[in-house]
Amino acid sequence: MSEQVTLTVDALGGDHAPDVVLDGVAAALSEDADLHILLCGPAESVEPFAAQHDRCKAVATTEFIAMDEHPANAVRKKKDSSIVVGCRLVKEGEAQGFFSAGSTGACLAAATLVMGRIKGVSRPALCTVIPSPAKPVVMCDVGANADCKPEYLVQFAQMATIYTEKIIGIENPKAVLLNIGEEDTKGSAFAQEAFSLLKEQVPNFVGNGEGSDILPGNYDIFVTDGFTGNVCLKTIEGTSKTLFKALKGIFYSNVFTKLGALAIKGGLKDLMAQVSPDTYGGAPLLGVKGACIVGHGSSNATAVKNGIHTTARIVRTKVSETIAETVACKSSSKQAEPGQGSADAGDR
Amino acid sequence: MSEQVTLTVDALGGDHAPDVVLDGVAAALSEDADLHILLCGPAESVEPFAAQHDRCKAVATTEFIAMDEHPANAVRKKKDSSIVVGCRLVKEGEAQGFFSAGSTGACLAAATLVMGRIKGVSRPALCTVIPSPAKPVVMCDVGANADCKPEYLVQFAQMATIYTEKIIGIENPKAVLLNIGEEDTKGSAFAQEAFSLLKEQVPNFVGNGEGSDILPGNYDIFVTDGFTGNVCLKTIEGTSKTLFKALKGIFYSNVFTKLGALAIKGGLKDLMAQVSPDTYGGAPLLGVKGACIVGHGSSNATAVKNGIHTTARIVRTKVSETIAETVACKSSSKQAEPGQGSADAGDR
């Protein structure tokens, strides 16, 4: 038996909400007997579902934050939205973590403003597992902080290291700075300064890594500012999608290729699953008090289920507590003004 | 008959030099009867080759700039290197363009320091064609300027537009800013300022584009700083390579998949050619006096040949002259100090 965990889930998150969210919640509940869900959303969706599912309680909310709303403004105005209520219940101790496949920006803003930053963390950062046929690769930040100071990247590396050890299960993961050359002196002024700080303060930092090192899985963790990380993540998604689409075109070009495609269909399906963002189901915002995981807007029920499992694992392995104990205390960098940062991300 | 063009070529450029370079030069000469080559490199390589080929003259050089040398320092010290001599001959009017598959940083430094910037151009920029199954996509800057001011991006957009029209053959190409969201207000402070300037000063600028828009070819030109552009380009390369490698693994997994692979082999080969950087053979440094094209270090003979053809086309279509006439005069941005910038690029 594992530890009892209560999570809030945004029933309205994602392109296919609430249906896929409810399916994902049902699957997660049936796979984890120690999981409890507070399901936030419109009464007509969440109440009948909760009535039919053990360990699920409905939390009726009346507002909705759309994908295209200004994140911080929406969070400030819509106090009874599923996202804000989900984060508030974590803040109030009713739950330990929050999952949503809704607006990334709004989730980051709500988690930062409502749950609050861990003391000593300059900027919470969005950390993602980039799915690769080689092995899982962690990148941080991928969009919470479009504007960074070099010193933020030290904490990004430290927080991503804790996540990689506890959730991905890689001991002493190798972290690199995402840069435009391997040599120590390469890169922009920002990258050069970040390099020096990382080298000085992060024991598992091994140097610079390049864009071409990501998908081959040459390193475990890529540390970067939220702008570069977000561009990079979306570039990988766009590249994979375009190549798979082109492959499909080849397969359907004539009867021989169709037969040929049959033979490799199984392997190809596995490969597509390997590069699908659904395996971990979402990206955690590291550095806030409590777990907050944001799923892809296009999440299906499996992705939602996996996202909920990942959120529960973050709670059970005490990722946030470890960040509070180690990163925040270790940090020598000047603390930022409260309530700043986050909410920069484009919708992933 | 097309216009007579003389180009300098670095016989020592690339991982497989001088053999593939000589093969590429031979092929280019035989396909273009109006092309003349000044082949720069060690006497023992270039002299026997020139003796056997019409319209090729040997220029014996005694020094070599390696891939891992500090670009600007190497260019300043090694005056008799094939890269510096190649650029100097363009400066002196003996040739109109220079091609090398050697160190990107050294080529950029040599072109900027030796050929010189076009008057009014703040920063020369490396412009590349990203090969996609959808259509060719132009990105600028991809590594000449790791540190940019937002106003540089206006000229990057203008120069890339001229290149796209003349060399890729797309009339009135749609240019976007590479950003982390589509809405006008998205992105870092840098991106937001660049957005305003581009909107104001570049008629074919249509807004923000994201990483996921690149390979699908949703826009013709992606304008960005050299750091983000270089990371992005290498990320696409790494992603394509990793996926093709994984596919190969699937094909070879058993006798059925091997048979299946046979049927789709032709289509797959075409797809790999579509995403190979060899088609255009290299990236031009736009904004210098004369043409300078840098090929990929892993260039094969076909890539070298295509790079030489692209260089000749840039000369014949007067890309640099058009930049001098339009961009430089149009520009309202403050001119930079001479001799600054460039040489930031990692080796592509």
XYZ file of C-alpha atoms in Angstrom:
696
model
C 0.000 0.000 0.000
C 1.327 3.401 -0.872
C 0.745 6.673 0.895
C -2.742 8.236 0.683
C -2.669 11.218 -1.659
C -5.358 13.762 -2.467
C -5.094 15.735 -5.711
C -7.230 18.434 -7.266
C -7.942 17.957 -10.966
C -9.186 20.603 -13.403
C -12.120 18.963 -15.205
C -12.095 21.737 -17.803
C -8.445 21.443 -18.812
C -7.521 20.600 -22.388
C -8.931 20.547 -25.882
C -11.141 17.539 -25.191
C -12.403 18.425 -21.713
C -14.306 17.380 -19.749
C -14.748 13.913 -21.344
C -11.097 12.823 -21.599
C -10.355 14.332 -18.191
C -13.145 12.302 -16.570
C -11.963 9.154 -18.366
C -8.417 9.829 -17.201
C -9.520 10.413 -13.612
C -11.560 7.185 -13.625
C -8.559 5.221 -14.912
C -6.176 6.786 -12.412
C -8.529 6.060 -9.497
C -8.901 2.431 -10.533
C -5.126 1.963 -10.869
C -4.185 3.679 -7.590
C -6.234 2.548 -4.580
C -4.673 5.201 -2.353
C -5.525 8.121 -4.599
C -8.276 10.620 -3.804
C -9.454 13.235 -6.287
C -11.160 16.575 -5.739
C -12.633 17.193 -9.175
C -13.047 20.903 -9.948
C -15.450 21.978 -12.677
C -19.061 22.742 -13.549
C -21.556 20.978 -11.255
C -23.298 19.208 -14.135
C -20.039 17.488 -15.104
C -18.299 16.790 -11.823
C -21.231 15.880 -9.550
C -22.659 12.906 -11.463
C -19.098 11.617 -12.022
C -18.173 11.907 -8.331
C -21.394 10.183 -7.323
C -20.354 7.167 -9.394
C -16.703 6.988 -8.319
C -15.227 6.111 -4.961
C -12.538 8.393 -3.628
C -13.708 11.244 -5.868
C -15.371 14.391 -4.522
C -16.974 17.053 -6.690
C -15.953 20.663 -6.243
C -18.406 22.747 -8.269
C -16.877 25.850 -9.842
C -18.604 28.500 -11.918
C -15.845 30.071 -13.989
C -13.564 28.964 -16.823
C -10.205 30.302 -17.998
C -9.867 29.912 -21.759
C -6.592 29.096 -23.547
C -6.297 32.580 -25.043
C -6.918 34.666 -21.910
C -4.132 36.710 -20.350
C -2.931 34.274 -17.649
C -2.214 36.521 -14.673
C -5.243 38.747 -15.282
C -7.572 35.758 -15.652
C -6.237 34.199 -12.443
C -6.744 37.444 -10.527
C -10.288 37.965 -11.828
C -11.720 34.461 -12.008
C -11.451 33.335 -8.399
C -14.057 30.619 -8.920
C -12.427 29.068 -11.981
C -11.472 25.386 -11.853
C -7.760 26.303 -12.090
C -7.754 28.845 -9.261
C -9.946 26.684 -7.006
C -7.748 23.642 -7.709
C -4.655 25.563 -6.600
C -6.412 27.148 -3.606
C -7.414 23.749 -2.212
C -3.732 22.767 -2.290
C -2.794 26.017 -0.567
C -5.437 25.327 2.123
C -4.149 21.807 2.717
C -7.232 20.016 1.343
C -5.034 18.444 -1.349
C -1.296 18.013 -1.958
C -1.154 18.510 -5.695
C -2.996 19.899 -8.724
C -3.270 18.599 -12.274
C -4.635 20.421 -15.319
C -4.348 20.091 -19.082
C -5.627 23.648 -19.464
C -3.868 26.934 -20.234
C -0.215 26.535 -19.251
C 0.121 30.226 -18.562
C -2.947 30.301 -16.290
C -1.816 27.202 -14.367
C 1.644 28.691 -13.825
C 0.172 31.992 -12.739
C -2.325 30.320 -10.384
C 0.271 27.979 -8.883
C 2.710 30.840 -8.325
C 0.171 33.376 -7.069
C -2.130 31.046 -5.107
C 0.057 28.154 -3.871
C 3.064 30.445 -3.583
C 6.776 30.017 -4.160
C 8.930 27.898 -1.877
C 10.954 30.267 0.300
C 14.348 30.860 -1.289
C 13.325 29.843 -4.808
C 13.846 32.829 -7.099
C 11.612 31.627 -9.912
C 9.491 28.491 -10.192
C 10.318 26.742 -13.474
C 8.471 24.472 -15.837
C 10.317 21.206 -16.212
C 9.440 18.679 -18.879
C 10.444 15.225 -19.953
C 11.220 15.263 -23.642
C 10.167 11.912 -25.015
C 12.907 10.310 -27.076
C 13.473 6.864 -28.570
C 16.864 6.932 -26.836
C 15.810 7.707 -23.259
C 13.839 10.346 -21.341
C 15.533 13.744 -21.360
C 14.612 16.449 -18.870
C 14.537 20.134 -19.839
C 14.050 23.077 -17.496
C 12.790 25.823 -17.917
C 10.434 25.281 -20.876
C 8.314 28.381 -20.587
C 7.612 29.683 -17.093
C 10.256 32.416 -17.375
C 10.701 34.001 -20.790
C 13.093 36.502 -19.230
C 15.768 35.006 -17.015
C 18.841 36.156 -15.167
C 21.792 33.765 -15.425
C 21.619 32.958 -11.706
C 18.082 31.546 -12.050
C 19.537 28.677 -14.063
C 21.431 27.395 -11.024
C 18.159 26.683 -9.224
C 16.591 25.344 -12.429
C 19.438 22.808 -12.562
C 19.094 21.920 -8.888
C 15.317 21.509 -9.042
C 15.480 19.518 -12.290
C 18.094 17.247 -10.716
C 15.759 16.413 -7.821
C 12.903 15.743 -10.270
C 15.089 13.575 -12.502
C 16.356 11.488 -9.593
C 12.970 10.992 -7.937
C 10.574 10.772 -10.863
C 12.662 9.565 -13.821
C 14.832 7.392 -11.584
C 18.249 8.448 -12.887
C 20.839 8.647 -10.144
C 23.307 11.537 -10.286
C 21.965 12.782 -13.638
C 24.288 14.674 -15.973
C 23.127 18.267 -16.429
C 24.247 20.555 -19.263
C 23.537 24.117 -20.279
C 21.720 24.312 -23.632
C 24.173 26.334 -25.690
C 25.437 26.864 -29.256
C 28.782 25.133 -28.930
C 30.406 22.576 -26.661
C 33.454 24.535 -25.577
C 33.308 26.312 -22.218
C 33.591 29.791 -23.739
C 30.797 29.460 -26.314
C 27.505 31.249 -26.431
C 25.825 34.529 -25.663
C 26.907 36.712 -22.741
C 23.940 35.232 -20.842
C 25.015 31.659 -21.568
C 28.633 32.353 -20.631
C 27.622 33.795 -17.284
C 25.173 30.959 -16.620
C 27.928 28.481 -17.498
C 30.289 29.915 -14.863
C 27.613 29.875 -12.173
C 26.490 26.335 -12.987
C 30.080 25.092 -12.995
C 30.665 26.675 -9.609
C 27.443 25.684 -7.871
C 26.016 22.512 -9.434
C 28.051 19.350 -8.787
C 26.326 17.296 -11.505
C 26.827 20.008 -14.162
C 29.041 18.619 -16.916
C 29.270 21.483 -19.424
C 27.499 22.716 -22.552
C 25.094 20.677 -24.656
C 23.682 21.557 -28.068
C 20.312 21.239 -29.756
C 21.627 18.189 -31.592
C 22.315 16.467 -28.243
C 18.714 16.566 -27.002
C 16.811 13.830 -28.816
C 19.797 11.449 -29.005
C 19.728 11.614 -25.193
C 23.397 12.543 -24.862
C 22.725 14.101 -21.443
C 20.027 13.702 -18.762
C 19.126 17.331 -18.072
C 19.205 20.423 -20.315
C 19.085 23.661 -18.365
C 17.950 26.763 -20.239
C 15.936 29.960 -20.033
C 12.183 29.591 -20.575
C 12.234 31.245 -23.995
C 14.858 28.986 -25.564
C 13.416 25.926 -23.807
C 9.911 26.586 -25.062
C 11.093 27.196 -28.650
C 13.142 24.011 -28.461
C 10.343 21.837 -27.101
C 7.896 23.023 -29.749
C 10.525 22.605 -32.470
C 10.951 18.957 -31.506
C 7.187 18.446 -31.525
C 6.822 20.102 -34.919
C 9.711 18.140 -36.387
C 8.451 14.749 -35.161
C 4.902 15.435 -36.303
C 6.004 16.573 -39.748
C 8.256 13.553 -40.264
C 5.581 11.080 -39.134
C 3.065 12.754 -41.439
C 5.493 12.467 -44.345
C 6.071 8.797 -43.488
C 2.333 8.178 -43.548
C 2.260 9.702 -47.019
C 4.939 7.255 -48.138
C 3.064 4.297 -46.653
C -0.157 5.134 -48.462
C 1.431 5.849 -51.840
C 0.667 2.457 -53.461
C -0.310 -1.142 -52.770
C 3.290 -2.306 -52.248
C 4.087 0.443 -49.768
C 0.827 -0.314 -47.958
C 1.871 -3.951 -47.612
C 5.326 -2.893 -46.533
C 3.863 -0.538 -43.969
C 1.860 -3.415 -42.480
C 5.054 -5.219 -41.565
C 6.596 -2.302 -39.741
C 3.346 -0.943 -38.297
C 3.929 -2.395 -34.841
C 7.439 -1.024 -34.516
C 6.366 2.340 -35.803
C 3.529 2.531 -33.313
C 6.023 1.873 -30.523
C 8.300 4.603 -31.873
C 5.433 7.091 -32.048
C 4.569 6.213 -28.442
C 8.199 6.764 -27.458
C 8.168 10.319 -28.813
C 4.654 11.095 -27.605
C 4.386 13.574 -24.722
C 1.667 11.367 -23.169
C 3.965 9.046 -21.176
C 4.550 11.427 -18.292
C 1.326 13.280 -18.976
C 2.590 16.716 -18.152
C 5.253 19.105 -16.983
C 5.654 20.039 -13.322
C 6.097 23.606 -12.194
C 8.991 23.173 -9.776
C 9.540 25.589 -6.913
C 5.959 26.126 -5.750
C 4.503 24.898 -2.437
C 2.764 21.697 -3.495
C 2.777 19.762 -6.738
C 1.465 21.372 -9.920
C 1.501 19.476 -13.197
C 0.374 20.939 -16.494
C -0.638 18.500 -19.210
C -0.565 19.082 -22.955
C -3.696 20.776 -24.293
C -4.183 17.862 -26.683
C -3.992 15.270 -23.875
C -6.049 12.121 -24.325
C -7.402 10.061 -21.409
C -4.152 8.088 -21.110
C -2.130 11.294 -20.906
C -4.471 12.653 -18.233
C -4.217 9.391 -16.276
C -0.413 9.447 -16.521
C -0.328 13.113 -15.557
C -2.332 12.348 -12.429
C -0.025 9.433 -11.575
C 3.015 11.677 -12.040
C 1.456 14.312 -9.774
C 0.844 11.666 -7.101
C 4.432 10.461 -7.440
C 5.763 13.978 -7.019
C 3.757 14.241 -3.797
C 4.800 10.808 -2.506
C 8.488 11.250 -3.307
C 8.429 14.685 -1.657
C 9.893 16.612 -4.583
C 8.740 19.988 -3.255
C 9.909 19.258 0.296
C 13.326 18.239 -1.042
C 13.526 21.429 -3.078
C 12.632 23.420 0.046
C 15.270 21.638 2.122
C 18.134 21.665 -0.339
C 17.808 24.102 -3.216
C 16.293 26.966 -1.338
C 18.808 26.763 1.535
C 21.776 26.120 -0.754
C 21.002 29.077 -2.919
C 23.310 32.019 -2.580
C 21.477 34.052 -5.174
C 19.531 37.099 -4.150
C 15.875 36.371 -3.586
C 13.373 37.831 -6.018
C 10.417 39.988 -5.148
C 7.396 37.868 -4.199
C 4.662 37.316 -6.738
C 6.937 38.026 -9.684
C 7.747 35.860 -12.642
C 5.872 33.013 -14.297
C 2.884 33.230 -16.579
C 5.082 33.908 -19.590
C 4.523 30.631 -21.318
C 2.750 30.239 -24.558
C 0.197 27.487 -24.383
C 2.157 24.340 -24.871
C 24.973 31.454 -71.298
C 24.996 32.863 -67.818
C 27.236 35.527 -66.366
C 30.900 34.626 -65.770
C 31.536 34.184 -62.053
C 34.772 33.605 -60.174
C 34.595 32.066 -56.706
C 37.228 31.187 -54.137
C 36.811 27.760 -52.531
C 38.437 26.543 -49.302
C 39.956 23.156 -50.209
C 40.461 22.399 -46.500
C 36.873 22.987 -45.381
C 34.895 20.182 -43.775
C 35.322 16.823 -42.128
C 36.197 15.056 -45.377
C 38.482 17.675 -46.940
C 40.178 17.931 -49.284
C 38.793 14.922 -51.203
C 35.076 15.733 -51.148
C 35.809 19.416 -51.760
C 37.827 18.588 -54.887
C 35.082 16.235 -56.097
C 32.493 18.932 -55.464
C 34.531 21.567 -57.315
C 35.007 19.216 -60.292
C 31.267 18.557 -60.454
C 30.365 22.242 -60.140
C 32.827 23.214 -62.898
C 31.453 20.593 -65.247
C 27.828 21.675 -64.628
C 28.442 25.431 -64.949
C 30.481 26.424 -67.999
C 30.680 30.045 -66.854
C 32.123 29.263 -63.451
C 35.770 29.892 -62.521
C 37.307 28.636 -59.282
C 40.308 29.898 -57.328
C 41.064 26.870 -55.173
C 42.763 27.796 -51.883
C 44.707 25.137 -49.983
C 48.015 23.288 -49.664
C 50.029 23.256 -52.889
C 50.169 19.466 -53.003
C 46.366 19.254 -53.109
C 45.306 22.238 -55.180
C 48.044 22.388 -57.832
C 47.649 18.929 -59.361
C 43.847 19.386 -59.316
C 43.988 22.790 -61.009
C 46.380 21.447 -63.635
C 43.771 18.878 -64.610
C 40.708 21.149 -64.597
C 39.792 24.003 -66.908
C 38.667 27.224 -65.284
C 40.346 26.287 -62.011
C 43.409 28.103 -60.649
C 45.414 26.946 -57.645
C 46.105 29.393 -54.825
C 48.644 27.722 -52.548
C 48.196 28.542 -48.856
C 50.335 27.416 -45.939
C 48.054 27.650 -42.918
C 44.944 25.867 -41.688
C 42.235 26.952 -39.240
C 40.910 23.962 -37.314
C 37.282 23.546 -36.231
C 38.086 24.098 -32.556
C 40.219 27.252 -32.836
C 38.941 30.572 -31.533
C 37.507 32.075 -34.739
C 38.486 35.737 -34.537
C 41.935 35.019 -33.072
C 42.673 32.398 -35.709
C 41.595 34.743 -38.507
C 43.813 37.537 -37.167
C 46.853 35.281 -36.760
C 46.639 32.925 -39.717
C 46.786 35.361 -42.621
C 47.866 32.627 -45.023
C 45.072 30.190 -44.144
C 42.758 28.996 -46.902
C 39.801 30.777 -45.258
C 41.478 34.166 -44.878
C 43.055 34.037 -48.346
C 39.708 33.011 -49.864
C 38.011 36.049 -48.321
C 40.911 38.383 -49.183
C 40.722 37.516 -52.860
C 37.047 38.528 -52.815
C 37.926 41.761 -51.037
C 40.608 42.469 -53.686
C 38.167 41.854 -56.531
C 39.836 38.675 -57.821
C 36.641 36.755 -57.044
C 33.038 37.634 -56.241
C 32.241 34.977 -53.669
C 33.740 32.477 -51.218
C 32.642 28.961 -50.265
C 33.896 26.844 -47.376
C 32.626 23.860 -45.404
C 35.139 24.664 -42.666
C 34.754 26.285 -39.246
C 31.583 28.396 -39.343
C 32.958 30.782 -36.769
C 36.213 31.324 -38.670
C 34.392 31.872 -41.969
C 32.064 34.417 -40.373
C 34.964 36.193 -38.697
C 37.021 36.224 -41.916
C 34.114 37.413 -44.056
C 33.258 40.173 -41.593
C 36.828 41.273 -40.856
C 38.353 40.779 -44.322
C 35.534 41.335 -46.838
C 33.872 43.863 -44.549
C 30.280 44.760 -43.765
C 28.044 46.474 -46.271
C 27.697 50.112 -45.221
C 24.578 50.566 -43.092
C 24.284 46.907 -42.107
C 24.514 46.674 -38.304
C 25.356 42.995 -38.128
C 25.886 40.456 -40.898
C 23.685 37.426 -40.221
C 23.850 33.745 -41.050
C 20.795 32.724 -43.024
C 19.929 29.117 -43.676
C 17.385 27.092 -45.555
C 15.871 24.526 -43.227
C 15.107 21.473 -45.291
C 11.559 20.248 -44.774
C 9.300 17.725 -46.499
C 6.730 20.523 -46.704
C 8.787 23.273 -48.384
C 12.048 25.159 -47.850
C 11.947 27.413 -44.786
C 14.437 30.233 -44.286
C 15.802 31.114 -40.851
C 17.970 34.117 -39.983
C 20.121 34.514 -37.837
C 21.296 30.974 -37.090
C 24.506 31.746 -35.284
C 26.458 34.796 -36.418
C 25.187 36.922 -33.523
C 24.672 35.143 -30.204
C 23.938 38.516 -28.622
C 21.464 40.677 -30.485
C 19.651 43.923 -29.968
C 15.976 43.831 -31.039
C 16.655 46.320 -33.853
C 19.113 43.953 -35.545
C 16.206 41.658 -36.323
C 14.693 44.237 -38.668
C 17.697 43.975 -40.989
C 17.811 40.193 -40.542
C 14.220 40.105 -41.834
C 14.990 42.454 -44.734
C 18.130 40.559 -45.783
C 16.422 37.174 -45.452
C 13.552 38.450 -47.582
C 15.931 39.372 -50.416
C 17.629 35.963 -50.155
C 14.292 34.120 -50.105
C 12.993 35.975 -53.143
C 16.150 35.652 -55.227
C 17.514 32.245 -54.247
C 14.496 30.242 -53.037
C 12.195 31.905 -55.567
C 9.311 32.785 -53.236
C 7.728 36.117 -54.084
C 6.710 38.350 -51.178
C 7.641 35.724 -48.572
C 5.827 35.702 -45.231
C 8.213 36.517 -42.389
C 7.525 35.792 -38.706
C 9.381 36.317 -35.456
C 10.309 33.025 -33.783
C 8.507 33.343 -30.462
C 6.819 31.298 -27.719
C 3.217 32.166 -28.523
C 1.245 33.438 -31.483
C -0.396 36.450 -29.886
C 1.221 39.848 -30.458
C 2.057 40.357 -26.784
C 3.808 37.020 -26.178
C 7.430 36.379 -25.418
C 10.438 37.783 -23.664
C 11.029 41.531 -23.367
C 13.477 41.134 -26.292
C 10.881 39.368 -28.448
C 8.187 41.916 -27.647
C 10.431 44.798 -28.657
C 11.575 43.018 -31.814
C 7.931 42.326 -32.662
C 7.033 46.042 -32.525
C 9.996 47.036 -34.696
C 9.340 44.305 -37.265
C 5.659 45.218 -37.448
C 6.580 48.852 -38.020
C 9.402 48.435 -40.519
C 9.002 45.165 -42.438
C 6.034 45.057 -44.852
C 6.110 41.255 -45.281
C 6.181 40.623 -41.515
C 3.021 38.731 -40.523
C 3.442 38.153 -36.768
C 4.795 35.540 -34.392
C 5.606 31.953 -35.314
C 6.446 29.089 -32.957
C 8.905 26.220 -32.984
C 6.085 23.922 -34.045
C 5.518 26.043 -37.174
C 9.011 25.571 -38.607
C 9.162 22.116 -40.146
C 5.509 22.106 -41.251
C 6.499 25.164 -43.326
C 3.716 27.369 -41.988
C 5.728 30.487 -42.880
C 8.549 31.304 -45.318
C 11.003 33.126 -43.051
C 11.684 32.814 -39.313
C 13.559 35.784 -37.898
C 15.415 35.264 -34.638
C 18.557 36.058 -32.665
C 21.595 33.913 -33.484
C 21.459 31.997 -30.202
C 17.858 30.807 -30.506
C 18.266 30.193 -34.247
C 21.355 28.053 -33.771
C 19.755 26.000 -30.981
C 16.659 25.538 -33.131
C 18.553 24.452 -36.248
C 20.606 21.909 -34.342
C 17.503 20.667 -32.512
C 15.832 19.932 -35.854
C 18.957 18.119 -37.085
C 19.192 16.060 -33.901
C 15.508 15.195 -33.959
C 15.493 14.082 -37.617
C 18.653 12.033 -37.215
C 17.376 10.296 -34.077
C 14.031 9.437 -35.647
C 15.622 8.074 -38.840
C 18.017 6.005 -36.754
C 15.107 4.593 -34.757
C 13.268 3.809 -38.004
C 16.293 1.935 -39.290
C 16.221 -0.120 -36.099
C 12.585 -1.011 -36.784
C 13.361 -1.996 -40.381
C 16.135 -4.354 -39.380
C 14.287 -6.011 -36.518
C 13.202 -9.180 -38.402
C 12.727 -10.714 -41.852
C 9.191 -9.341 -42.273
C 10.146 -5.810 -41.371
C 13.127 -6.088 -43.728
C 10.783 -7.051 -46.556
C 8.398 -4.280 -45.580
C 11.231 -1.794 -45.530
C 12.158 -2.778 -49.103
C 8.775 -1.561 -50.343
C 9.040 1.853 -48.766
C 12.795 2.275 -49.242
C 12.438 4.570 -52.262
C 9.990 6.906 -50.598
C 12.049 6.996 -47.447
C 15.187 7.857 -49.367
C 13.342 10.788 -50.947
C 12.168 11.932 -47.513
C 15.686 11.754 -46.105
C 16.898 13.813 -49.060
C 14.148 16.360 -48.388
C 15.344 16.903 -44.833
C 19.048 16.759 -45.678
C 20.951 20.038 -45.452
C 22.808 19.131 -48.661
C 20.296 20.590 -51.136
C 21.404 24.194 -50.782
C 24.857 23.177 -49.637
C 25.331 25.914 -47.091
C 24.235 29.044 -45.311
C 25.104 32.514 -46.606
C 26.433 35.228 -44.353
C 24.243 38.132 -45.453
C 25.395 41.723 -45.087
C 29.052 41.387 -46.105
C 30.602 42.821 -49.283
C 30.572 39.793 -51.572
C 29.039 36.361 -51.229
C 30.136 34.058 -48.427
C 28.572 30.636 -48.022
C 29.411 28.245 -45.213
C 28.687 24.578 -45.789
C 27.985 21.943 -43.171
C 31.144 20.349 -41.743
C 29.836 16.935 -42.769
C 29.265 18.039 -46.388
C 29.692 15.372 -49.056
C 30.712 16.154 -52.649
C 27.101 16.851 -53.675
C 26.666 19.317 -50.834
C 29.919 21.065 -51.812
C 28.795 21.224 -55.446
C 25.399 22.632 -54.439
C 27.051 25.104 -52.078
C 29.232 26.385 -54.916
C 26.193 26.670 -57.206
C 24.304 28.598 -54.497
C 27.283 30.930 -54.059
C 27.365 31.578 -57.825
C 23.615 32.238 -57.808
C 23.968 34.739 -54.975
C 26.585 36.562 -57.047
C 24.557 36.441 -60.287
C 21.295 37.544 -58.665
C 23.142 40.401 -56.923
C 21.946 39.583 -53.409
C 24.653 41.695 -51.746
C 24.130 44.628 -54.105
C 20.396 44.545 -53.415
C 21.052 44.482 -49.682
C 23.362 47.484 -50.089
C 20.776 49.384 -52.128
C 17.695 48.662 -50.079
C 18.319 47.379 -46.565
C 21.264 49.557 -45.726
C 19.580 52.738 -46.996
C 16.172 51.852 -45.532
C 17.587 51.198 -42.123
C 16.791 53.755 -39.481
C 18.651 51.858 -36.801
C 21.844 53.276 -35.387
C 24.909 51.897 -37.068
C 27.144 49.621 -35.041
C 30.809 50.072 -34.430
C 32.868 48.598 -37.265
C 34.511 45.241 -36.811
C 32.125 44.143 -34.099
C 29.889 41.134 -33.967
C 30.027 37.798 -35.752
C 32.237 34.868 -34.922
C 29.867 33.688 -32.223
C 28.655 30.609 -33.980
C 29.301 27.153 -32.794
C 30.432 24.944 -35.627
C 27.269 23.996 -37.373
